[in-house]
Amino acid sequence: MSININTDLCCGDSLCVKVCPANCLSVADGKVKNSNAARFTCIACGQCIAVCPKDALSLDIDKVSEIGETISSKMDITKEQFEILAKTRRSIRNYKDKEVSLETMKEALELACFAPTAKNGQNTEWIFINNKEKIRELAGIIIDYMRTVPSLKRMVQHFDAGGDPIFRNAPCLVFSHCPTEVGNHYGEIDCTIATTYLELFLPCLELGACWAGFAMSISKLYPPVNEFFNIPKEHSIYTGLMIGYPSTKYKKIPPRKHLRLQIID
Ligand SMILES: Cc1cc2nc3c(=O)[nH]c(=O)nc-3n(C[C@H](O)[C@H](O)[C@H](O)COP(=O)(O)O)c2cc1C
């Protein structure tokens, strides 16, 4: 997949370069262009399309929906408003240099406690980290594991050069964990649903988030991650979010694949 760029419309503001999670784009001579690797690295997330004020970018997937004036700040949860909330949720990877207070995060996490859980188990527990040094330390532990995986060399180099490919300089992180014991078969699903509630609620507090997939998967493979978290032996980390006040605004809803539906009648 590569991105179609209309260079007549492109104003070279680099917003698309900034939001692309896969480094597919760059600016040369005042215009955006695909990188050589874009065909292989583009994940068709549509972030570039959604952020561009000039409609200069497109993907060959589907039509882009306009948000326009239908966004309302008043959430009395009509069908339309929920649709907007669901469709305008974006993975936020660029944050203002602004701390997220514990009080704000507690408000959000309390909402997440209303997520459904199997057998109403409500076993999800949360960890909040808003200390920059601690976030860097955790990223370093994850990178230490990545040092053993040759295909992740670029991420290691990025980290060693001072970047943060794991948590994208987010001012805070939230992780969920719960017991893995027999009888709690749905722990991972429960944590995931609760985290989804949290992610959807965050924009109501002017916050944005992005799932911390690397930390989630490597916590299962590399014991020092769980040692950092200091969670009980019988618990597993299931989800993680990077959270902060977004420094980018999206203007459109990116395209998505068509519904795949089998009807059995
Ligand atoms: C389980 C999961 C793990 C993810 N891990 C990461 C990650 O480690 N880093 C990242 O930048 N984005 C991560 N993402 C974000 C996806 O890339 C993103 O949801 C997808 O491209 C769609 O874009 P959108 O969230 O803006 O709609 C993850 C998303 C999910 C659901």
Short mmCIF file of N, CA and C in Angstrom, two decimals, residues 161-265:
data_model
loop_
_atom_site.label_atom_id
_atom_site.label_comp_id
_atom_site.label_asym_id
_atom_site.label_seq_id
_atom_site.Cartn_x
_atom_site.Cartn_y
_atom_site.Cartn_z
N ALA A 161 19.28 6.75 19.76
CA ALA A 161 19.54 8.13 19.32
C ALA A 161 18.71 9.14 20.12
N GLY A 162 18.00 8.65 21.14
CA GLY A 162 17.24 9.57 22.00
C GLY A 162 15.75 9.60 21.72
N GLY A 163 15.30 8.88 20.68
CA GLY A 163 13.87 8.85 20.35
C GLY A 163 13.09 7.89 21.24
N ASP A 164 11.79 7.88 21.06
CA ASP A 164 10.95 6.99 21.87
C ASP A 164 9.96 6.23 20.97
N PRO A 165 10.47 5.21 20.25
CA PRO A 165 9.56 4.47 19.36
C PRO A 165 8.56 3.59 20.11
N ILE A 166 8.77 3.40 21.40
CA ILE A 166 7.88 2.52 22.17
C ILE A 166 6.68 3.30 22.71
N PHE A 167 6.94 4.45 23.33
CA PHE A 167 5.84 5.21 23.96
C PHE A 167 5.67 6.61 23.36
N ARG A 168 6.40 6.90 22.31
CA ARG A 168 6.21 8.11 21.52
C ARG A 168 6.14 9.39 22.36
N ASN A 169 6.97 9.43 23.38
CA ASN A 169 7.08 10.61 24.26
C ASN A 169 5.76 10.97 24.95
N ALA A 170 4.92 9.99 25.15
CA ALA A 170 3.65 10.25 25.86
C ALA A 170 3.97 10.67 27.30
N PRO A 171 3.20 11.62 27.84
CA PRO A 171 3.47 12.06 29.22
C PRO A 171 3.02 11.06 30.27
N CYS A 172 2.13 10.15 29.89
CA CYS A 172 1.77 9.11 30.87
C CYS A 172 1.34 7.82 30.19
N LEU A 173 1.37 6.76 30.97
CA LEU A 173 1.00 5.43 30.49
C LEU A 173 0.01 4.82 31.47
N VAL A 174 -0.89 4.01 30.92
CA VAL A 174 -1.79 3.23 31.79
C VAL A 174 -1.75 1.78 31.31
N PHE A 175 -1.55 0.87 32.24
CA PHE A 175 -1.56 -0.57 31.91
C PHE A 175 -2.64 -1.27 32.71
N SER A 176 -3.19 -2.34 32.14
CA SER A 176 -4.15 -3.15 32.90
C SER A 176 -3.55 -4.53 33.10
N HIS A 177 -3.91 -5.14 34.22
CA HIS A 177 -3.48 -6.51 34.48
C HIS A 177 -4.54 -7.20 35.31
N CYS A 178 -4.49 -8.51 35.31
CA CYS A 178 -5.42 -9.26 36.15
C CYS A 178 -4.90 -10.68 36.34
N PRO A 179 -5.51 -11.43 37.25
CA PRO A 179 -5.00 -12.78 37.51
C PRO A 179 -5.18 -13.69 36.30
N THR A 180 -4.21 -14.58 36.14
CA THR A 180 -4.29 -15.54 35.02
C THR A 180 -4.77 -16.90 35.52
N GLU A 181 -5.18 -16.95 36.78
CA GLU A 181 -5.49 -18.24 37.40
C GLU A 181 -6.64 -18.98 36.68
N VAL A 182 -6.70 -20.28 36.89
CA VAL A 182 -7.76 -21.11 36.31
C VAL A 182 -9.09 -20.54 36.80
N GLY A 183 -10.04 -20.45 35.88
CA GLY A 183 -11.34 -19.90 36.27
C GLY A 183 -11.49 -18.47 35.79
N ASN A 184 -10.36 -17.82 35.51
CA ASN A 184 -10.45 -16.45 34.99
C ASN A 184 -10.08 -16.47 33.50
N HIS A 185 -10.86 -17.26 32.74
CA HIS A 185 -10.52 -17.47 31.32
C HIS A 185 -10.61 -16.20 30.50
N TYR A 186 -11.40 -15.25 30.97
CA TYR A 186 -11.68 -14.08 30.16
C TYR A 186 -10.92 -12.84 30.62
N GLY A 187 -9.89 -13.05 31.43
CA GLY A 187 -9.16 -11.90 31.97
C GLY A 187 -8.66 -10.96 30.89
N GLU A 188 -8.09 -11.52 29.86
CA GLU A 188 -7.52 -10.67 28.80
C GLU A 188 -8.63 -9.89 28.09
N ILE A 189 -9.74 -10.57 27.85
CA ILE A 189 -10.86 -9.90 27.17
C ILE A 189 -11.43 -8.80 28.06
N ASP A 190 -11.59 -9.10 29.34
CA ASP A 190 -12.12 -8.09 30.27
C ASP A 190 -11.23 -6.84 30.28
N CYS A 191 -9.93 -7.07 30.38
CA CYS A 191 -8.99 -5.94 30.40
C CYS A 191 -9.09 -5.15 29.09
N THR A 192 -9.25 -5.88 27.99
CA THR A 192 -9.28 -5.22 26.68
C THR A 192 -10.54 -4.37 26.54
N ILE A 193 -11.67 -4.90 26.98
CA ILE A 193 -12.91 -4.12 26.87
C ILE A 193 -12.82 -2.88 27.76
N ALA A 194 -12.32 -3.05 28.98
CA ALA A 194 -12.22 -1.90 29.89
C ALA A 194 -11.29 -0.84 29.30
N THR A 195 -10.21 -1.29 28.68
CA THR A 195 -9.26 -0.34 28.09
C THR A 195 -9.90 0.38 26.90
N THR A 196 -10.76 -0.32 26.19
CA THR A 196 -11.47 0.30 25.07
C THR A 196 -12.44 1.37 25.58
N TYR A 197 -13.13 1.07 26.68
CA TYR A 197 -13.98 2.09 27.31
C TYR A 197 -13.14 3.32 27.65
N LEU A 198 -12.00 3.06 28.26
CA LEU A 198 -11.11 4.15 28.67
C LEU A 198 -10.69 4.97 27.45
N GLU A 199 -10.26 4.28 26.41
CA GLU A 199 -9.77 4.99 25.22
C GLU A 199 -10.87 5.86 24.61
N LEU A 200 -12.10 5.32 24.60
CA LEU A 200 -13.21 6.08 24.01
C LEU A 200 -13.61 7.28 24.87
N PHE A 201 -13.43 7.15 26.17
CA PHE A 201 -13.84 8.23 27.08
C PHE A 201 -12.82 9.37 27.10
N LEU A 202 -11.55 9.05 26.85
CA LEU A 202 -10.49 10.05 27.01
C LEU A 202 -10.73 11.35 26.22
N PRO A 203 -11.23 11.28 24.98
CA PRO A 203 -11.47 12.55 24.26
C PRO A 203 -12.46 13.46 24.98
N CYS A 204 -13.34 12.89 25.80
CA CYS A 204 -14.29 13.73 26.57
C CYS A 204 -13.55 14.53 27.64
N LEU A 205 -12.31 14.14 27.94
CA LEU A 205 -11.47 14.88 28.90
C LEU A 205 -10.35 15.62 28.16
N GLU A 206 -10.55 15.75 26.83
CA GLU A 206 -9.56 16.41 25.95
C GLU A 206 -8.26 15.64 25.84
N LEU A 207 -8.29 14.37 26.23
CA LEU A 207 -7.10 13.53 26.15
C LEU A 207 -7.18 12.60 24.93
N GLY A 208 -6.05 12.04 24.56
CA GLY A 208 -6.01 11.06 23.49
C GLY A 208 -5.06 9.95 23.87
N ALA A 209 -5.17 8.81 23.18
CA ALA A 209 -4.36 7.65 23.56
C ALA A 209 -3.92 6.86 22.34
N CYS A 210 -2.96 5.99 22.57
CA CYS A 210 -2.55 5.03 21.55
C CYS A 210 -2.17 3.74 22.27
N TRP A 211 -2.64 2.62 21.75
CA TRP A 211 -2.31 1.33 22.39
C TRP A 211 -0.81 1.09 22.32
N ALA A 212 -0.27 0.60 23.42
CA ALA A 212 1.17 0.37 23.53
C ALA A 212 1.46 -1.10 23.23
N GLY A 213 1.30 -1.46 21.96
CA GLY A 213 1.37 -2.86 21.55
C GLY A 213 2.70 -3.53 21.85
N PHE A 214 3.81 -2.79 21.65
CA PHE A 214 5.12 -3.40 21.88
C PHE A 214 5.27 -3.79 23.36
N ALA A 215 4.87 -2.87 24.22
CA ALA A 215 4.99 -3.16 25.66
C ALA A 215 4.09 -4.33 26.03
N MET A 216 2.89 -4.38 25.44
CA MET A 216 1.94 -5.45 25.76
C MET A 216 2.51 -6.82 25.36
N SER A 217 3.01 -6.90 24.12
CA SER A 217 3.47 -8.21 23.66
C SER A 217 4.78 -8.62 24.34
N ILE A 218 5.68 -7.67 24.54
CA ILE A 218 6.98 -8.03 25.10
C ILE A 218 6.86 -8.36 26.59
N SER A 219 5.84 -7.82 27.24
CA SER A 219 5.65 -8.17 28.67
C SER A 219 5.39 -9.68 28.83
N LYS A 220 4.85 -10.29 27.78
CA LYS A 220 4.56 -11.74 27.85
C LYS A 220 5.81 -12.58 27.60
N LEU A 221 6.82 -11.95 26.97
CA LEU A 221 8.00 -12.71 26.54
C LEU A 221 9.23 -12.47 27.42
N TYR A 222 9.21 -11.36 28.15
CA TYR A 222 10.46 -10.91 28.78
C TYR A 222 10.19 -10.55 30.25
N PRO A 223 10.51 -11.43 31.18
CA PRO A 223 10.17 -11.24 32.59
C PRO A 223 10.57 -9.88 33.19
N PRO A 224 11.69 -9.25 32.79
CA PRO A 224 12.02 -7.95 33.40
C PRO A 224 10.90 -6.91 33.26
N VAL A 225 10.03 -7.05 32.27
CA VAL A 225 8.93 -6.08 32.12
C VAL A 225 7.99 -6.21 33.32
N ASN A 226 7.60 -7.44 33.64
CA ASN A 226 6.70 -7.63 34.79
C ASN A 226 7.39 -7.29 36.11
N GLU A 227 8.71 -7.53 36.16
CA GLU A 227 9.47 -7.14 37.37
C GLU A 227 9.38 -5.62 37.56
N PHE A 228 9.49 -4.88 36.46
CA PHE A 228 9.35 -3.42 36.54
C PHE A 228 7.99 -3.05 37.13
N PHE A 229 6.94 -3.73 36.66
CA PHE A 229 5.60 -3.40 37.12
C PHE A 229 5.34 -3.85 38.56
N ASN A 230 6.12 -4.85 38.99
CA ASN A 230 5.97 -5.35 40.34
C ASN A 230 4.54 -5.84 40.61
N ILE A 231 3.98 -6.56 39.61
CA ILE A 231 2.63 -7.11 39.79
C ILE A 231 2.74 -8.50 40.40
N PRO A 232 1.67 -9.00 41.02
CA PRO A 232 1.73 -10.34 41.60
C PRO A 232 2.12 -11.39 40.55
N LYS A 233 2.81 -12.43 41.02
CA LYS A 233 3.32 -13.48 40.13
C LYS A 233 2.23 -14.08 39.24
N GLU A 234 1.02 -14.21 39.82
CA GLU A 234 -0.05 -14.88 39.09
C GLU A 234 -0.84 -13.91 38.20
N HIS A 235 -0.35 -12.68 38.05
CA HIS A 235 -1.01 -11.72 37.17
C HIS A 235 -0.27 -11.59 35.84
N SER A 236 -1.00 -11.14 34.81
CA SER A 236 -0.37 -10.79 33.53
C SER A 236 -0.79 -9.39 33.14
N ILE A 237 0.15 -8.69 32.51
CA ILE A 237 -0.20 -7.40 31.88
C ILE A 237 -0.93 -7.74 30.59
N TYR A 238 -2.10 -7.15 30.39
CA TYR A 238 -2.85 -7.44 29.16
C TYR A 238 -2.94 -6.26 28.21
N THR A 239 -3.09 -5.05 28.77
CA THR A 239 -3.21 -3.90 27.85
C THR A 239 -2.37 -2.73 28.36
N GLY A 240 -2.05 -1.84 27.44
CA GLY A 240 -1.34 -0.63 27.81
C GLY A 240 -1.73 0.50 26.86
N LEU A 241 -1.86 1.69 27.39
CA LEU A 241 -2.13 2.87 26.56
C LEU A 241 -1.11 3.95 26.85
N MET A 242 -0.66 4.65 25.79
CA MET A 242 0.06 5.90 25.97
C MET A 242 -1.03 6.97 25.98
N ILE A 243 -0.93 7.93 26.87
CA ILE A 243 -2.00 8.92 27.01
C ILE A 243 -1.42 10.32 27.16
N GLY A 244 -2.10 11.29 26.56
CA GLY A 244 -1.67 12.67 26.73
C GLY A 244 -2.64 13.61 26.03
N TYR A 245 -2.35 14.89 26.13
CA TYR A 245 -3.17 15.90 25.44
C TYR A 245 -2.68 15.99 24.00
N PRO A 246 -3.55 15.72 23.02
CA PRO A 246 -3.09 15.67 21.62
C PRO A 246 -2.56 17.02 21.14
N SER A 247 -1.48 16.96 20.37
CA SER A 247 -0.97 18.20 19.78
C SER A 247 -1.36 18.30 18.30
N THR A 248 -2.11 17.30 17.82
CA THR A 248 -2.60 17.36 16.43
C THR A 248 -4.12 17.21 16.44
N LYS A 249 -4.76 17.82 15.44
CA LYS A 249 -6.22 17.72 15.30
C LYS A 249 -6.51 17.03 13.98
N TYR A 250 -7.49 16.16 13.96
CA TYR A 250 -7.85 15.47 12.72
C TYR A 250 -9.10 16.11 12.13
N LYS A 251 -9.11 16.23 10.82
CA LYS A 251 -10.24 16.90 10.15
C LYS A 251 -11.22 15.93 9.52
N LYS A 252 -10.76 14.72 9.30
CA LYS A 252 -11.62 13.76 8.59
C LYS A 252 -11.52 12.39 9.22
N ILE A 253 -12.43 11.52 8.78
CA ILE A 253 -12.39 10.13 9.25
C ILE A 253 -11.67 9.32 8.18
N PRO A 254 -10.62 8.58 8.57
CA PRO A 254 -9.89 7.85 7.54
C PRO A 254 -10.70 6.68 6.98
N PRO A 255 -10.35 6.24 5.77
CA PRO A 255 -11.10 5.13 5.16
C PRO A 255 -10.85 3.82 5.90
N ARG A 256 -11.81 2.95 5.82
CA ARG A 256 -11.69 1.62 6.42
C ARG A 256 -12.13 0.58 5.39
N LYS A 257 -11.71 -0.67 5.62
CA LYS A 257 -12.15 -1.75 4.73
C LYS A 257 -13.67 -1.89 4.81
N HIS A 258 -14.25 -2.45 3.74
CA HIS A 258 -15.70 -2.68 3.76
C HIS A 258 -16.06 -3.74 4.79
N LEU A 259 -17.30 -3.68 5.26
CA LEU A 259 -17.84 -4.69 6.17
C LEU A 259 -17.78 -6.07 5.50
N ARG A 260 -17.26 -7.02 6.23
CA ARG A 260 -17.33 -8.42 5.77
C ARG A 260 -18.35 -9.13 6.63
N LEU A 261 -19.41 -9.61 6.03
CA LEU A 261 -20.54 -10.14 6.79
C LEU A 261 -21.09 -11.38 6.11
N GLN A 262 -21.18 -12.43 6.89
CA GLN A 262 -21.83 -13.66 6.40
C GLN A 262 -23.22 -13.72 7.02
N ILE A 263 -24.22 -13.95 6.19
CA ILE A 263 -25.58 -14.05 6.74
C ILE A 263 -26.03 -15.50 6.67
N ILE A 264 -26.37 -16.06 7.79
CA ILE A 264 -26.86 -17.44 7.82
C ILE A 264 -28.35 -17.36 8.11
N ASP A 265 -29.18 -17.74 7.13
CA ASP A 265 -30.63 -17.67 7.41
C ASP A 265 -31.30 -18.99 7.11
#
